[in-house]
């Protein structure tokens, strides 16, 4: 095929539930850049979503598979009849793959193997479910690639280039498709979320008959219309971040317009070290900004990351960092001992910190933050929190509150989650019964009659 994008044919059989399954697979195919075509001749591969409820449906499904093989030759089978792979193989041994109903990941993996998506600097920003084992109820929404900063410890610009923002209407349409596909939480990611749109001079785009600028605030306002959680990651502490905090204090149809959560990598608190890092160094303004954000939205969770043991970091500058952490009481913090990255400008800086001292500083930093985290979580005991269920583990449901991003933050362990019939992707109100340094422990809150 000479087409610019790989093409997939699709045959959908069976009941409305199977039709919904087909829609979810088609949504993911479109998100990943595949064209959906109506004829066998135009398709590079064909997906057949089967029915196996009654004998006539089985016969119809087997006939459809046979027709697709005869007309195209490359066929991926999914759906209810996929639960009987031996029956399909007996009739049609040449099918490429067989999977059962709602096994979207297997279908996408088979499509990727038969027909790899072509490289596209925008489409490749979409998470590939064939590679990432992300649960179905949340998705990463990448809004840009590259970075205009030249932090001395980082080589991302040399690998990925300068900032390239995706048009705001494309991002909003992708988010809409993901939500239609069952996503309950969108995690906005990039190398520098707050710089979104600067490279395209905040060009306007139209979505749902409204004009939006390719700008962080406009994007957040659009995402707030989708009725799901939206969480911002990798935000630089620019002044215009103040403009989005009011959205965190507002609701739309009972859902926060924007989760009261900011992931901002401050990296350090010493102005001299920040200058060596080539990071924003006005740490007093950062203090003022944090206080202002909390004044606008008292529920805001602030997560950050820091580097300890950066070349030239003195004992006094490390103590300055500890004082900052003690003062501002951040909710979630990650820290790393500086490690040279090949090609990073910081490698040439004088006075490297010995490895043993770096590790000692890291341990002191994390011990302080663990105490802060323990106190903050203990203050939530007795409160009612809205959480999103990620998984079941025996009697427990493992969930996250608005303050918890997947993989990097803590969890809310719902002790009666199984008995309450919870499942991944459910929102539920819980009463916080206990806490430790990282996690909360809860019971399902009584429902008002």
Short mmCIF file of C-alpha atoms in Angstrom, two decimals:
data_model
loop_
_atom_site.label_atom_id
_atom_site.label_comp_id
_atom_site.label_asym_id
_atom_site.label_seq_id
_atom_site.Cartn_x
_atom_site.Cartn_y
_atom_site.Cartn_z
CA UNK A 1 0.00 0.00 0.00
CA UNK A 2 1.21 3.50 -0.80
CA UNK A 3 -1.12 5.33 1.59
CA UNK A 4 0.31 7.79 4.09
CA UNK A 5 -1.22 5.95 7.03
CA UNK A 6 -1.72 2.19 7.60
CA UNK A 7 -5.28 1.04 6.90
CA UNK A 8 -7.44 -1.36 8.87
CA UNK A 9 -10.68 -3.02 7.77
CA UNK A 10 -13.21 -3.86 10.47
CA UNK A 11 -16.11 -6.33 10.63
CA UNK A 12 -18.36 -6.04 13.68
CA UNK A 13 -20.86 -8.78 14.49
CA UNK A 14 -23.18 -9.54 17.39
CA UNK A 15 -25.05 -7.66 20.07
CA UNK A 16 -24.84 -4.01 21.23
CA UNK A 17 -22.21 -4.97 23.81
CA UNK A 18 -20.02 -6.28 20.99
CA UNK A 19 -20.71 -3.07 19.09
CA UNK A 20 -19.39 -1.05 22.05
CA UNK A 21 -16.28 -3.25 22.08
CA UNK A 22 -15.83 -2.51 18.37
CA UNK A 23 -16.16 1.22 19.04
CA UNK A 24 -13.45 1.10 21.69
CA UNK A 25 -11.06 -0.74 19.40
CA UNK A 26 -11.84 1.65 16.55
CA UNK A 27 -11.25 4.62 18.87
CA UNK A 28 -7.82 3.33 19.80
CA UNK A 29 -6.95 2.60 16.19
CA UNK A 30 -7.87 6.15 15.23
CA UNK A 31 -5.95 7.63 18.17
CA UNK A 32 -2.85 5.77 17.03
CA UNK A 33 -3.14 7.05 13.48
CA UNK A 34 -4.67 4.10 11.65
CA UNK A 35 -7.18 4.81 8.89
CA UNK A 36 -10.38 2.75 9.01
CA UNK A 37 -11.50 1.63 5.54
CA UNK A 38 -14.76 0.01 4.35
CA UNK A 39 -13.42 -2.54 1.83
CA UNK A 40 -11.12 -5.54 1.99
CA UNK A 41 -9.15 -4.32 -1.03
CA UNK A 42 -8.18 -1.06 0.69
CA UNK A 43 -7.17 -2.68 3.99
CA UNK A 44 -3.69 -3.76 5.05
CA UNK A 45 -5.20 -6.00 7.74
CA UNK A 46 -8.77 -6.86 8.82
CA UNK A 47 -10.12 -7.16 12.37
CA UNK A 48 -13.23 -9.34 12.83
CA UNK A 49 -15.15 -8.88 16.09
CA UNK A 50 -17.15 -12.10 16.41
CA UNK A 51 -20.27 -13.34 18.14
CA UNK A 52 -20.52 -16.84 19.62
CA UNK A 53 -23.77 -16.79 21.56
CA UNK A 54 -25.81 -19.19 19.43
CA UNK A 55 -24.98 -21.64 16.64
CA UNK A 56 -26.18 -19.34 13.87
CA UNK A 57 -24.00 -16.53 15.24
CA UNK A 58 -21.01 -18.91 15.37
CA UNK A 59 -21.63 -19.89 11.75
CA UNK A 60 -21.97 -16.25 10.73
CA UNK A 61 -18.71 -15.38 12.50
CA UNK A 62 -16.82 -18.27 10.91
CA UNK A 63 -18.17 -17.27 7.50
CA UNK A 64 -17.08 -13.67 8.05
CA UNK A 65 -13.58 -14.80 9.04
CA UNK A 66 -13.39 -17.00 5.94
CA UNK A 67 -14.54 -14.20 3.68
CA UNK A 68 -11.97 -11.80 5.14
CA UNK A 69 -9.20 -14.36 4.66
CA UNK A 70 -10.26 -15.00 1.08
CA UNK A 71 -10.56 -11.32 0.19
CA UNK A 72 -7.62 -9.91 2.17
CA UNK A 73 -5.49 -12.66 3.69
CA UNK A 74 -4.49 -10.94 6.95
CA UNK A 75 -7.13 -11.37 9.66
CA UNK A 76 -7.16 -10.68 13.41
CA UNK A 77 -10.06 -12.27 15.32
CA UNK A 78 -11.54 -11.01 18.57
CA UNK A 79 -14.85 -11.11 20.42
CA UNK A 80 -16.98 -13.80 22.02
CA UNK A 81 -16.05 -16.60 19.63
CA UNK A 82 -12.45 -15.86 20.51
CA UNK A 83 -13.13 -17.75 23.73
CA UNK A 84 -13.12 -20.89 21.55
CA UNK A 85 -9.82 -20.50 19.68
CA UNK A 86 -9.64 -24.21 18.82
CA UNK A 87 -12.92 -23.94 16.89
CA UNK A 88 -11.64 -20.96 14.93
CA UNK A 89 -8.24 -22.57 14.22
CA UNK A 90 -9.92 -25.77 13.05
CA UNK A 91 -11.85 -23.83 10.42
CA UNK A 92 -9.31 -21.12 9.68
CA UNK A 93 -5.76 -22.00 10.76
CA UNK A 94 -4.22 -18.97 9.01
CA UNK A 95 -5.69 -16.21 11.19
CA UNK A 96 -3.00 -13.99 12.68
CA UNK A 97 -4.35 -13.71 16.22
CA UNK A 98 -7.32 -14.72 18.38
CA UNK A 99 -8.50 -12.94 21.52
CA UNK A 100 -11.66 -12.88 23.60
CA UNK A 101 -14.19 -10.11 24.22
CA UNK A 102 -13.00 -6.78 25.67
CA UNK A 103 -9.34 -7.80 25.27
CA UNK A 104 -8.44 -4.54 23.57
CA UNK A 105 -4.75 -4.74 24.42
CA UNK A 106 -4.36 -8.08 22.63
CA UNK A 107 -6.12 -6.73 19.56
CA UNK A 108 -3.87 -3.66 19.46
CA UNK A 109 -0.76 -5.79 19.98
CA UNK A 110 -1.77 -7.99 17.05
CA UNK A 111 -2.42 -4.93 14.86
CA UNK A 112 0.96 -3.47 15.83
CA UNK A 113 2.70 -6.73 14.92
CA UNK A 114 0.92 -7.09 11.59
CA UNK A 115 0.91 -3.40 10.73
CA UNK A 116 3.20 -1.15 12.79
CA UNK A 117 2.00 2.44 13.09
CA UNK A 118 4.04 4.84 11.02
CA UNK A 119 6.18 7.44 12.77
CA UNK A 120 4.41 10.76 13.18
CA UNK A 121 5.82 13.47 15.52
CA UNK A 122 2.32 14.19 16.80
CA UNK A 123 0.61 10.79 16.73
CA UNK A 124 3.58 9.17 18.47
CA UNK A 125 2.86 11.37 21.47
CA UNK A 126 -0.24 9.28 22.18
CA UNK A 127 0.39 6.45 24.63
CA UNK A 128 0.59 3.11 22.85
CA UNK A 129 -1.47 0.61 24.82
CA UNK A 130 0.46 -2.18 23.15
CA UNK A 131 3.55 -1.03 25.01
CA UNK A 132 2.20 0.64 28.15
CA UNK A 133 0.17 -1.50 30.52
CA UNK A 134 -1.97 1.43 31.59
CA UNK A 135 -5.36 0.50 33.04
CA UNK A 136 -8.28 1.32 30.80
CA UNK A 137 -9.68 4.00 33.08
CA UNK A 138 -6.83 6.49 32.84
CA UNK A 139 -4.68 7.70 30.00
CA UNK A 140 -1.74 9.98 29.45
CA UNK A 141 -2.51 12.92 27.19
CA UNK A 142 0.71 14.26 25.74
CA UNK A 143 0.25 17.82 24.53
CA UNK A 144 3.71 18.62 23.20
CA UNK A 145 7.11 17.19 22.43
CA UNK A 146 10.55 18.63 23.08
CA UNK A 147 11.60 21.51 25.30
CA UNK A 148 12.97 25.03 24.89
CA UNK A 149 14.87 24.94 28.18
CA UNK A 150 18.49 23.98 28.46
CA UNK A 151 18.75 22.71 32.01
CA UNK A 152 22.37 21.80 32.59
CA UNK A 153 21.56 18.33 33.97
CA UNK A 154 19.23 17.37 31.10
CA UNK A 155 19.78 16.17 27.54
CA UNK A 156 16.16 15.92 26.41
CA UNK A 157 16.38 18.85 23.95
CA UNK A 158 19.30 17.16 22.21
CA UNK A 159 17.24 13.98 21.90
CA UNK A 160 13.78 15.36 21.17
CA UNK A 161 14.41 18.88 19.95
CA UNK A 162 12.72 22.14 20.84
CA UNK A 163 9.11 22.51 21.92
CA UNK A 164 6.53 21.33 19.39
CA UNK A 165 2.98 21.88 20.65
CA UNK A 166 0.08 19.88 19.30
CA UNK A 167 -2.84 22.00 18.06
CA UNK A 168 -5.34 22.48 20.86
CA UNK A 169 -8.29 21.18 18.83
CA UNK A 170 -6.43 17.93 18.08
CA UNK A 171 -5.63 17.42 21.76
CA UNK A 172 -9.22 18.10 22.80
CA UNK A 173 -10.59 15.71 20.17
CA UNK A 174 -8.17 13.03 21.31
CA UNK A 175 -9.23 13.58 24.92
CA UNK A 176 -12.86 13.33 23.87
CA UNK A 177 -12.18 10.03 22.12
CA UNK A 178 -10.37 8.66 25.15
CA UNK A 179 -13.26 9.60 27.42
CA UNK A 180 -15.70 7.99 25.03
CA UNK A 181 -13.52 4.91 25.25
CA UNK A 182 -13.93 4.67 29.03
CA UNK A 183 -11.12 6.85 30.37
CA UNK A 184 -12.04 8.45 33.71
CA UNK A 185 -8.81 10.35 34.30
CA UNK A 186 -6.63 12.28 31.87
CA UNK A 187 -3.04 12.90 32.88
CA UNK A 188 -1.67 15.84 30.89
CA UNK A 189 2.03 15.37 30.19
CA UNK A 190 4.80 17.01 28.21
CA UNK A 191 8.32 18.19 28.89
CA UNK A 192 7.01 21.63 29.89
CA UNK A 193 3.24 21.82 30.20
CA UNK A 194 3.14 25.50 31.10
CA UNK A 195 4.98 26.43 27.88
CA UNK A 196 2.24 24.80 25.80
CA UNK A 197 1.51 26.83 22.69
CA UNK A 198 4.34 29.34 22.91
CA UNK A 199 5.95 27.90 19.77
CA UNK A 200 2.77 28.39 17.73
CA UNK A 201 2.01 31.80 19.26
CA UNK A 202 -1.04 30.35 21.00
CA UNK A 203 -2.78 29.67 17.70
CA UNK A 204 -6.56 29.22 17.98
CA UNK A 205 -8.44 26.01 17.25
CA UNK A 206 -12.12 25.09 17.27
CA UNK A 207 -13.65 22.27 19.30
CA UNK A 208 -17.34 21.75 19.95
CA UNK A 209 -18.14 25.04 18.18
CA UNK A 210 -15.95 27.09 20.50
CA UNK A 211 -12.58 28.70 19.88
CA UNK A 212 -9.69 27.76 22.15
CA UNK A 213 -6.13 29.11 22.11
CA UNK A 214 -3.25 26.65 22.11
CA UNK A 215 -2.51 27.69 25.67
CA UNK A 216 -2.48 25.82 28.97
CA UNK A 217 -5.46 27.66 30.49
CA UNK A 218 -7.65 27.26 27.40
CA UNK A 219 -6.74 23.58 27.16
CA UNK A 220 -7.69 23.08 30.80
CA UNK A 221 -11.00 24.86 30.26
CA UNK A 222 -11.77 22.57 27.34
CA UNK A 223 -10.82 19.42 29.22
CA UNK A 224 -13.05 20.50 32.10
CA UNK A 225 -16.06 19.99 29.81
CA UNK A 226 -15.43 16.25 29.55
CA UNK A 227 -16.60 15.33 33.05
CA UNK A 228 -13.51 13.37 34.08
CA UNK A 229 -10.51 14.00 36.28
CA UNK A 230 -7.79 16.06 34.61
CA UNK A 231 -4.36 16.11 36.24
CA UNK A 232 -1.44 18.34 35.22
CA UNK A 233 2.14 17.10 35.22
CA UNK A 234 5.51 18.74 34.50
CA UNK A 235 4.47 22.34 35.04
CA UNK A 236 7.13 25.04 35.26
CA UNK A 237 6.54 27.67 37.99
CA UNK A 238 5.74 30.48 35.57
CA UNK A 239 3.52 33.38 36.71
CA UNK A 240 0.69 32.37 34.38
CA UNK A 241 0.27 29.11 36.31
CA UNK A 242 -1.67 31.33 38.73
CA UNK A 243 -4.38 31.62 36.06
CA UNK A 244 -5.34 27.94 36.18
CA UNK A 245 -5.55 27.53 39.96
CA UNK A 246 -9.06 29.06 40.14
CA UNK A 247 -10.27 26.23 37.89
CA UNK A 248 -9.15 23.82 40.61
CA UNK A 249 -11.53 25.45 43.06
CA UNK A 250 -14.52 25.18 40.69
CA UNK A 251 -16.73 22.23 39.78
CA UNK A 252 -18.65 21.24 36.65
CA UNK A 253 -21.51 18.75 37.03
CA UNK A 254 -20.10 17.71 40.39
CA UNK A 255 -16.58 17.09 39.05
CA UNK A 256 -13.60 19.40 39.69
CA UNK A 257 -12.99 21.43 36.55
CA UNK A 258 -9.32 20.66 37.07
CA UNK A 259 -7.92 18.41 39.76
CA UNK A 260 -6.38 20.50 42.55
CA UNK A 261 -2.98 19.02 41.85
CA UNK A 262 0.19 20.53 40.42
CA UNK A 263 3.32 18.59 39.56
CA UNK A 264 6.07 21.22 39.49
CA UNK A 265 9.73 20.13 39.51
CA UNK A 266 11.37 22.86 41.59
CA UNK A 267 14.69 20.90 41.63
CA UNK A 268 16.36 22.96 44.39
CA UNK A 269 15.96 25.95 46.68
CA UNK A 270 19.41 27.56 46.52
CA UNK A 271 19.47 30.45 44.01
CA UNK A 272 23.10 29.69 43.17
CA UNK A 273 22.46 25.99 42.52
CA UNK A 274 19.35 26.81 40.49
CA UNK A 275 21.45 29.18 38.39
CA UNK A 276 24.00 26.41 37.81
CA UNK A 277 21.11 24.14 36.82
CA UNK A 278 19.84 26.87 34.47
CA UNK A 279 16.49 26.75 36.24
CA UNK A 280 14.28 29.62 37.46
CA UNK A 281 16.07 30.87 40.55
CA UNK A 282 13.67 33.34 42.20
CA UNK A 283 12.91 31.04 45.11
CA UNK A 284 11.23 33.79 47.17
CA UNK A 285 8.70 34.23 44.38
CA UNK A 286 8.12 30.48 44.45
CA UNK A 287 7.30 30.73 48.15
CA UNK A 288 4.86 33.56 47.46
CA UNK A 289 3.28 31.67 44.61
CA UNK A 290 2.74 28.51 46.68
CA UNK A 291 1.05 30.60 49.39
CA UNK A 292 -1.14 32.30 46.77
CA UNK A 293 -2.18 28.97 45.21
CA UNK A 294 -3.16 27.61 48.61
CA UNK A 295 -5.14 30.77 49.31
CA UNK A 296 -7.12 30.35 46.09
CA UNK A 297 -7.56 26.57 46.41
CA UNK A 298 -6.91 25.24 49.94
CA UNK A 299 -7.31 21.66 48.71
CA UNK A 300 -4.45 21.91 46.23
CA UNK A 301 -1.83 19.16 46.28
CA UNK A 302 1.66 20.23 45.22
CA UNK A 303 4.07 17.55 44.07
CA UNK A 304 7.68 18.27 43.19
CA UNK A 305 11.04 16.67 42.51
CA UNK A 306 14.47 17.73 43.68
CA UNK A 307 18.09 16.90 42.94
CA UNK A 308 20.51 16.61 45.85
CA UNK A 309 24.27 16.49 45.52
CA UNK A 310 24.38 18.64 42.39
CA UNK A 311 27.99 19.59 41.48
CA UNK A 312 29.17 22.34 43.79
CA UNK A 313 26.33 21.94 46.31
CA UNK A 314 27.72 22.98 49.70
CA UNK A 315 26.56 21.87 53.11
CA UNK A 316 24.94 25.28 53.59
CA UNK A 317 23.08 25.05 50.28
CA UNK A 318 21.80 21.60 51.14
CA UNK A 319 20.58 22.94 54.49
CA UNK A 320 18.89 25.74 52.54
CA UNK A 321 17.01 23.05 50.61
CA UNK A 322 15.94 21.30 53.81
CA UNK A 323 14.75 24.60 55.27
CA UNK A 324 12.67 25.21 52.16
CA UNK A 325 11.05 21.76 52.38
CA UNK A 326 10.31 22.29 56.07
CA UNK A 327 8.82 25.71 55.37
CA UNK A 328 6.58 25.08 52.37
CA UNK A 329 5.37 21.60 53.43
CA UNK A 330 4.89 20.11 49.98
CA UNK A 331 2.42 17.23 49.77
CA UNK A 332 4.29 14.81 47.50
CA UNK A 333 8.01 14.87 46.83
CA UNK A 334 10.49 12.77 44.91
CA UNK A 335 14.25 13.27 45.12
CA UNK A 336 17.28 11.95 43.33
CA UNK A 337 21.00 12.05 43.97
CA UNK A 338 22.68 13.80 41.07
CA UNK A 339 24.03 11.35 38.52
CA UNK A 340 26.01 12.46 35.46
CA UNK A 341 24.18 11.97 32.17
CA UNK A 342 26.34 11.64 29.09
CA UNK A 343 26.16 14.89 27.16
CA UNK A 344 24.84 17.02 30.04
CA UNK A 345 26.54 20.37 30.55
CA UNK A 346 26.52 19.91 34.35
CA UNK A 347 29.13 17.19 34.04
CA UNK A 348 31.76 19.88 33.44
CA UNK A 349 30.94 21.83 36.59
CA UNK A 350 33.64 21.90 39.30
CA UNK A 351 33.47 20.44 42.80
CA UNK A 352 31.47 17.24 42.31
CA UNK A 353 29.88 15.96 45.50
CA UNK A 354 31.28 12.59 46.65
CA UNK A 355 28.87 9.71 46.14
CA UNK A 356 28.68 8.79 49.83
CA UNK A 357 27.79 12.37 50.73
CA UNK A 358 25.15 12.51 48.01
CA UNK A 359 23.51 9.40 49.42
CA UNK A 360 23.69 10.75 52.96
CA UNK A 361 22.00 13.98 51.86
CA UNK A 362 19.35 12.06 49.95
CA UNK A 363 18.52 9.96 53.01
CA UNK A 364 18.21 13.07 55.21
CA UNK A 365 16.02 14.79 52.63
CA UNK A 366 13.67 11.82 52.27
CA UNK A 367 13.43 11.28 56.03
CA UNK A 368 12.32 14.89 56.48
CA UNK A 369 9.77 14.62 53.69
CA UNK A 370 8.46 11.31 55.08
CA UNK A 371 7.66 13.08 58.36
CA UNK A 372 5.92 15.89 56.49
CA UNK A 373 3.94 13.41 54.40
CA UNK A 374 2.94 11.38 57.46
CA UNK A 375 1.58 14.50 59.18
CA UNK A 376 -0.32 15.65 56.10
CA UNK A 377 -1.92 12.26 55.56
CA UNK A 378 -2.78 11.87 59.25
CA UNK A 379 -4.71 15.16 59.00
CA UNK A 380 -7.03 13.47 56.49
CA UNK A 381 -8.13 10.75 58.89
CA UNK A 382 -11.88 11.10 59.50
CA UNK A 383 -12.51 12.95 56.25
CA UNK A 384 -14.54 11.71 53.29
CA UNK A 385 -12.61 11.57 50.02
CA UNK A 386 -13.70 10.89 46.45
CA UNK A 387 -11.38 8.22 45.00
CA UNK A 388 -10.89 6.38 41.72
CA UNK A 389 -10.43 2.61 41.94
CA UNK A 390 -7.37 1.25 40.13
CA UNK A 391 -7.39 -2.44 41.03
CA UNK A 392 -8.65 -5.15 43.35
CA UNK A 393 -6.26 -7.05 45.62
CA UNK A 394 -8.08 -9.73 47.60
CA UNK A 395 -10.56 -7.97 49.86
CA UNK A 396 -8.96 -4.59 49.16
CA UNK A 397 -9.72 -2.09 46.45
CA UNK A 398 -6.63 -0.04 45.60
CA UNK A 399 -7.67 3.48 44.74
CA UNK A 400 -6.34 7.00 44.45
CA UNK A 401 -7.64 10.31 45.72
CA UNK A 402 -7.44 13.61 43.89
CA UNK A 403 -4.05 14.05 45.58
CA UNK A 404 -2.54 10.89 44.09
CA UNK A 405 -1.20 10.41 40.57
CA UNK A 406 -0.73 6.80 39.42
CA UNK A 407 2.65 5.14 39.92
CA UNK A 408 4.36 8.08 41.62
CA UNK A 409 2.13 8.97 44.60
CA UNK A 410 0.42 7.01 47.34
CA UNK A 411 -2.79 5.01 47.30
CA UNK A 412 -6.04 4.74 49.22
CA UNK A 413 -6.55 1.13 50.33
CA UNK A 414 -10.27 0.49 50.71
CA UNK A 415 -10.58 -2.30 53.24
CA UNK A 416 -14.11 -3.36 52.20
CA UNK A 417 -13.65 -2.73 48.49
CA UNK A 418 -14.41 -6.29 47.38
CA UNK A 419 -17.50 -6.58 49.57
CA UNK A 420 -18.73 -3.24 48.24
CA UNK A 421 -18.54 -4.59 44.68
CA UNK A 422 -16.03 -2.02 43.51
CA UNK A 423 -14.18 -2.45 40.25
CA UNK A 424 -11.40 -0.59 38.43
CA UNK A 425 -12.60 2.71 37.02
CA UNK A 426 -15.25 3.29 39.70
CA UNK A 427 -15.49 6.59 41.53
CA UNK A 428 -16.54 6.16 45.16
CA UNK A 429 -16.65 8.22 48.33
CA UNK A 430 -14.68 6.71 51.22
CA UNK A 431 -14.08 7.56 54.86
CA UNK A 432 -10.40 7.74 55.78
CA UNK A 433 -9.76 5.52 58.80
CA UNK A 434 -5.96 5.56 59.02
CA UNK A 435 -2.70 6.54 57.36
CA UNK A 436 1.05 6.02 57.21
CA UNK A 437 3.88 7.92 55.50
CA UNK A 438 2.60 7.26 52.01
CA UNK A 439 -0.90 5.74 51.94
CA UNK A 440 -4.39 6.13 53.33
CA UNK A 441 -6.67 3.37 54.60
CA UNK A 442 -10.40 3.70 54.17
CA UNK A 443 -13.90 2.19 54.24
CA UNK A 444 -16.65 2.90 51.74
CA UNK A 445 -18.62 5.85 53.05
CA UNK A 446 -22.31 5.32 53.87
CA UNK A 447 -24.57 6.49 51.06
CA UNK A 448 -27.17 9.14 51.72
CA UNK A 449 -30.71 7.91 51.16
#
